[in-house]
mmCIF file of C-alpha atoms in Angstrom:
data_model
loop_
_atom_site.group_PDB
_atom_site.id
_atom_site.type_symbol
_atom_site.label_atom_id
_atom_site.label_comp_id
_atom_site.label_asym_id
_atom_site.label_seq_id
_atom_site.Cartn_x
_atom_site.Cartn_y
_atom_site.Cartn_z
ATOM 1 C CA MET A 1 18.500 61.776 0.921
ATOM 2 C CA ASN A 2 18.385 63.846 -2.164
ATOM 3 C CA ALA A 3 16.723 63.030 -5.458
ATOM 4 C CA MET A 4 19.960 61.803 -7.040
ATOM 5 C CA GLU A 5 20.539 59.165 -4.364
ATOM 6 C CA THR A 6 16.945 57.984 -4.685
ATOM 7 C CA ALA A 7 17.362 57.621 -8.459
ATOM 8 C CA ASP A 8 20.545 55.581 -7.955
ATOM 9 C CA LEU A 9 18.726 53.201 -5.598
ATOM 10 C CA ALA A 10 15.852 52.780 -8.061
ATOM 11 C CA ALA A 11 18.287 52.112 -10.879
ATOM 12 C CA GLY A 12 20.076 49.524 -8.764
ATOM 13 C CA ARG A 13 16.816 47.716 -8.019
ATOM 14 C CA GLY A 14 15.893 47.716 -11.690
ATOM 15 C CA ALA A 15 19.266 46.279 -12.666
ATOM 16 C CA MET A 16 18.957 43.628 -9.980
ATOM 17 C CA GLY A 17 15.459 42.720 -11.191
ATOM 18 C CA ALA A 18 16.694 42.479 -14.770
ATOM 19 C CA GLY A 19 19.587 40.309 -13.590
ATOM 20 C CA LEU A 20 17.170 37.940 -11.844
ATOM 21 C CA VAL A 21 15.058 37.664 -14.999
ATOM 22 C CA VAL A 22 18.169 36.881 -17.082
ATOM 23 C CA ALA A 23 19.300 34.299 -14.491
ATOM 24 C CA GLY A 24 15.828 32.694 -14.580
ATOM 25 C CA ILE A 25 15.939 32.472 -18.372
ATOM 26 C CA VAL A 26 19.409 30.890 -18.223
ATOM 27 C CA VAL A 27 18.250 28.300 -15.663
ATOM 28 C CA LEU A 28 15.159 27.534 -17.779
ATOM 29 C CA ALA A 29 17.322 27.113 -20.897
ATOM 30 C CA LEU A 30 19.639 24.749 -19.002
ATOM 31 C CA LEU A 31 16.706 22.649 -17.776
ATOM 32 C CA ILE A 32 15.227 22.390 -21.275
ATOM 33 C CA GLY A 33 18.649 21.488 -22.708
ATOM 34 C CA MET A 34 19.208 18.791 -20.081
ATOM 35 C CA PHE A 35 15.749 17.346 -20.776
ATOM 36 C CA LEU A 36 16.373 17.204 -24.532
ATOM 37 C CA PHE A 37 19.836 15.682 -24.030
ATOM 38 C CA GLY A 38 18.425 13.056 -21.635
ATOM 39 C CA SER A 39 15.534 12.102 -23.913
ATOM 40 C CA ARG A 40 17.915 11.665 -26.882
ATOM 41 C CA ARG A 41 20.207 9.530 -24.758
ATOM 42 C CA VAL A 42 17.316 7.309 -23.611
ATOM 43 C CA ARG A 43 16.126 6.929 -27.188
ATOM 44 C CA ALA A 44 19.651 5.980 -28.295
ATOM 45 C CA ASN A 45 19.882 3.287 -25.574
ATOM 46 C CA ASP A 46 16.468 1.764 -26.387
ATOM 47 C CA SER A 47 16.430 -1.474 -28.300
ATOM 48 C CA ARG A 48 15.383 -1.142 -31.902
ATOM 49 C CA ARG A 49 11.841 -1.863 -32.969
ATOM 50 C CA PRO A 50 11.231 -5.375 -34.320
ATOM 51 C CA ARG A 51 10.956 -5.758 -38.089
ATOM 52 C CA PRO A 52 7.699 -7.174 -39.529
ATOM 53 C CA GLU A 53 9.230 -10.662 -39.935
ATOM 54 C CA GLU A 54 10.208 -10.608 -36.251
ATOM 55 C CA GLN A 55 6.646 -9.949 -35.069
ATOM 56 C CA PRO A 56 4.789 -12.757 -33.244
ATOM 57 C CA ARG A 57 2.844 -15.137 -35.479
ATOM 58 C CA MET A 58 -0.234 -17.272 -34.832
ATOM 59 C CA PRO A 59 0.591 -20.942 -34.120
ATOM 60 C CA GLU A 60 0.188 -23.459 -36.951
ATOM 61 C CA GLY A 61 -2.867 -25.031 -35.312
ATOM 62 C CA GLY A 62 -4.662 -21.710 -34.879
ATOM 63 C CA PRO A 63 -5.241 -19.730 -31.706
ATOM 64 C CA VAL A 64 -4.632 -21.424 -28.381
ATOM 65 C CA ARG A 65 -7.817 -22.102 -26.433
ATOM 66 C CA GLU A 66 -8.448 -22.087 -22.696
ATOM 67 C CA VAL A 67 -8.156 -25.442 -20.962
ATOM 68 C CA ARG A 68 -10.588 -25.938 -18.114
ATOM 69 C CA GLU A 69 -9.857 -28.698 -15.678
ATOM 70 C CA HIS A 70 -10.265 -29.361 -11.991
ATOM 71 C CA ARG A 71 -6.923 -29.581 -10.182
ATOM 72 C CA GLU A 72 -6.410 -31.464 -6.912
ATOM 73 C CA PRO A 73 -3.423 -31.235 -4.574
ATOM 74 C CA GLU A 74 -0.972 -34.109 -4.458
ATOM 75 C CA GLU A 75 -1.221 -36.267 -1.355
ATOM 76 C CA MET A 76 1.349 -35.859 1.390
ATOM 77 C CA PRO A 77 3.465 -38.978 1.868
ATOM 78 C CA ARG A 78 2.518 -40.806 5.074
ATOM 79 C CA THR A 79 5.559 -41.487 7.243
ATOM 80 C CA ASP A 80 6.276 -41.846 10.949
ATOM 81 C CA GLU A 81 8.892 -39.091 10.789
ATOM 82 C CA ARG A 82 8.429 -35.432 10.039
ATOM 83 C CA LEU A 83 9.594 -34.519 6.530
ATOM 84 C CA THR A 84 11.411 -31.309 5.716
ATOM 85 C CA PRO A 85 10.569 -29.367 2.543
ATOM 86 C CA HIS A 86 13.639 -30.587 0.646
ATOM 87 C CA GLU A 87 12.547 -34.199 1.213
ATOM 88 C CA LEU A 88 9.196 -33.627 -0.482
ATOM 89 C CA LYS A 89 8.585 -34.006 -4.190
ATOM 90 C CA GLY A 90 8.873 -30.588 -5.823
ATOM 91 C CA HIS A 91 11.171 -29.376 -3.002
ATOM 92 C CA GLY A 92 8.290 -28.293 -0.792
ATOM 93 C CA ASN A 93 6.166 -26.697 -3.490
ATOM 94 C CA ALA A 94 2.727 -28.207 -3.430
ATOM 95 C CA GLY A 95 2.101 -30.055 -6.674
ATOM 96 C CA THR A 96 -1.266 -30.658 -8.304
ATOM 97 C CA ARG A 97 -2.766 -33.264 -10.563
ATOM 98 C CA THR A 98 -5.829 -33.439 -12.774
ATOM 99 C CA GLY A 99 -8.841 -34.231 -10.636
ATOM 100 C CA ALA A 100 -12.200 -35.809 -11.299
ATOM 101 C CA GLY A 101 -14.173 -34.106 -14.048
ATOM 102 C CA GLU A 102 -16.618 -32.385 -11.722
ATOM 103 C CA GLY A 103 -16.466 -29.121 -13.622
ATOM 104 C CA ARG A 104 -16.370 -25.682 -12.086
ATOM 105 C CA PRO A 105 -19.562 -24.070 -10.870
ATOM 106 C CA ARG A 106 -20.764 -21.680 -13.538
ATOM 107 C CA TRP A 107 -23.221 -18.812 -13.721
ATOM 108 C CA ASP A 108 -26.815 -19.972 -13.398
ATOM 109 C CA GLU A 109 -29.250 -18.079 -15.584
ATOM 110 C CA GLY A 110 -31.509 -16.030 -13.329
ATOM 111 C CA GLY A 111 -28.960 -16.165 -10.493
ATOM 112 C CA SER A 112 -28.087 -13.100 -8.489
ATOM 113 C CA GLY A 113 -24.489 -12.676 -9.637
ATOM 114 C CA GLY A 114 -21.951 -10.973 -7.434
ATOM 115 C CA PHE A 115 -22.900 -9.221 -4.239
ATOM 116 C CA GLY A 116 -24.051 -5.706 -5.001
ATOM 117 C CA SER A 117 -24.127 -6.273 -8.765
ATOM 118 C CA GLY A 118 -27.632 -4.927 -9.020
ATOM 119 C CA GLY A 119 -28.969 -8.059 -10.652
ATOM 120 C CA PRO A 120 -32.573 -9.182 -10.090
ATOM 121 C CA GLY A 121 -31.532 -12.033 -7.795
ATOM 122 C CA ALA A 122 -32.937 -15.544 -7.504
ATOM 123 C CA HIS A 123 -36.715 -15.748 -7.354
#
């Protein structure tokens, strides 16, 4: 191989490298364009933001408070035959009713808390 052939090969590699760089830039530009087009399309399909008069308001009676009550399951009807779920009240979903006012067990001051909570524990 003479020097001229070697120079032609080097020039060909350089042109191929430049072509790959240009192709990479084109692919990158296409990806960025597709992202921008997609984000505009999503924004156009989003529902509009609510106006101030459409925002939620506090109820007339003030904020709603937590209701604490003890719930008990409804009794199963006593029959000699087996009942299927569609024959039960509530179509097989177990109903509940307000139970006796026993109150839920609450945190006792000086108690240990949850397991592994690091509290001092009961003395």
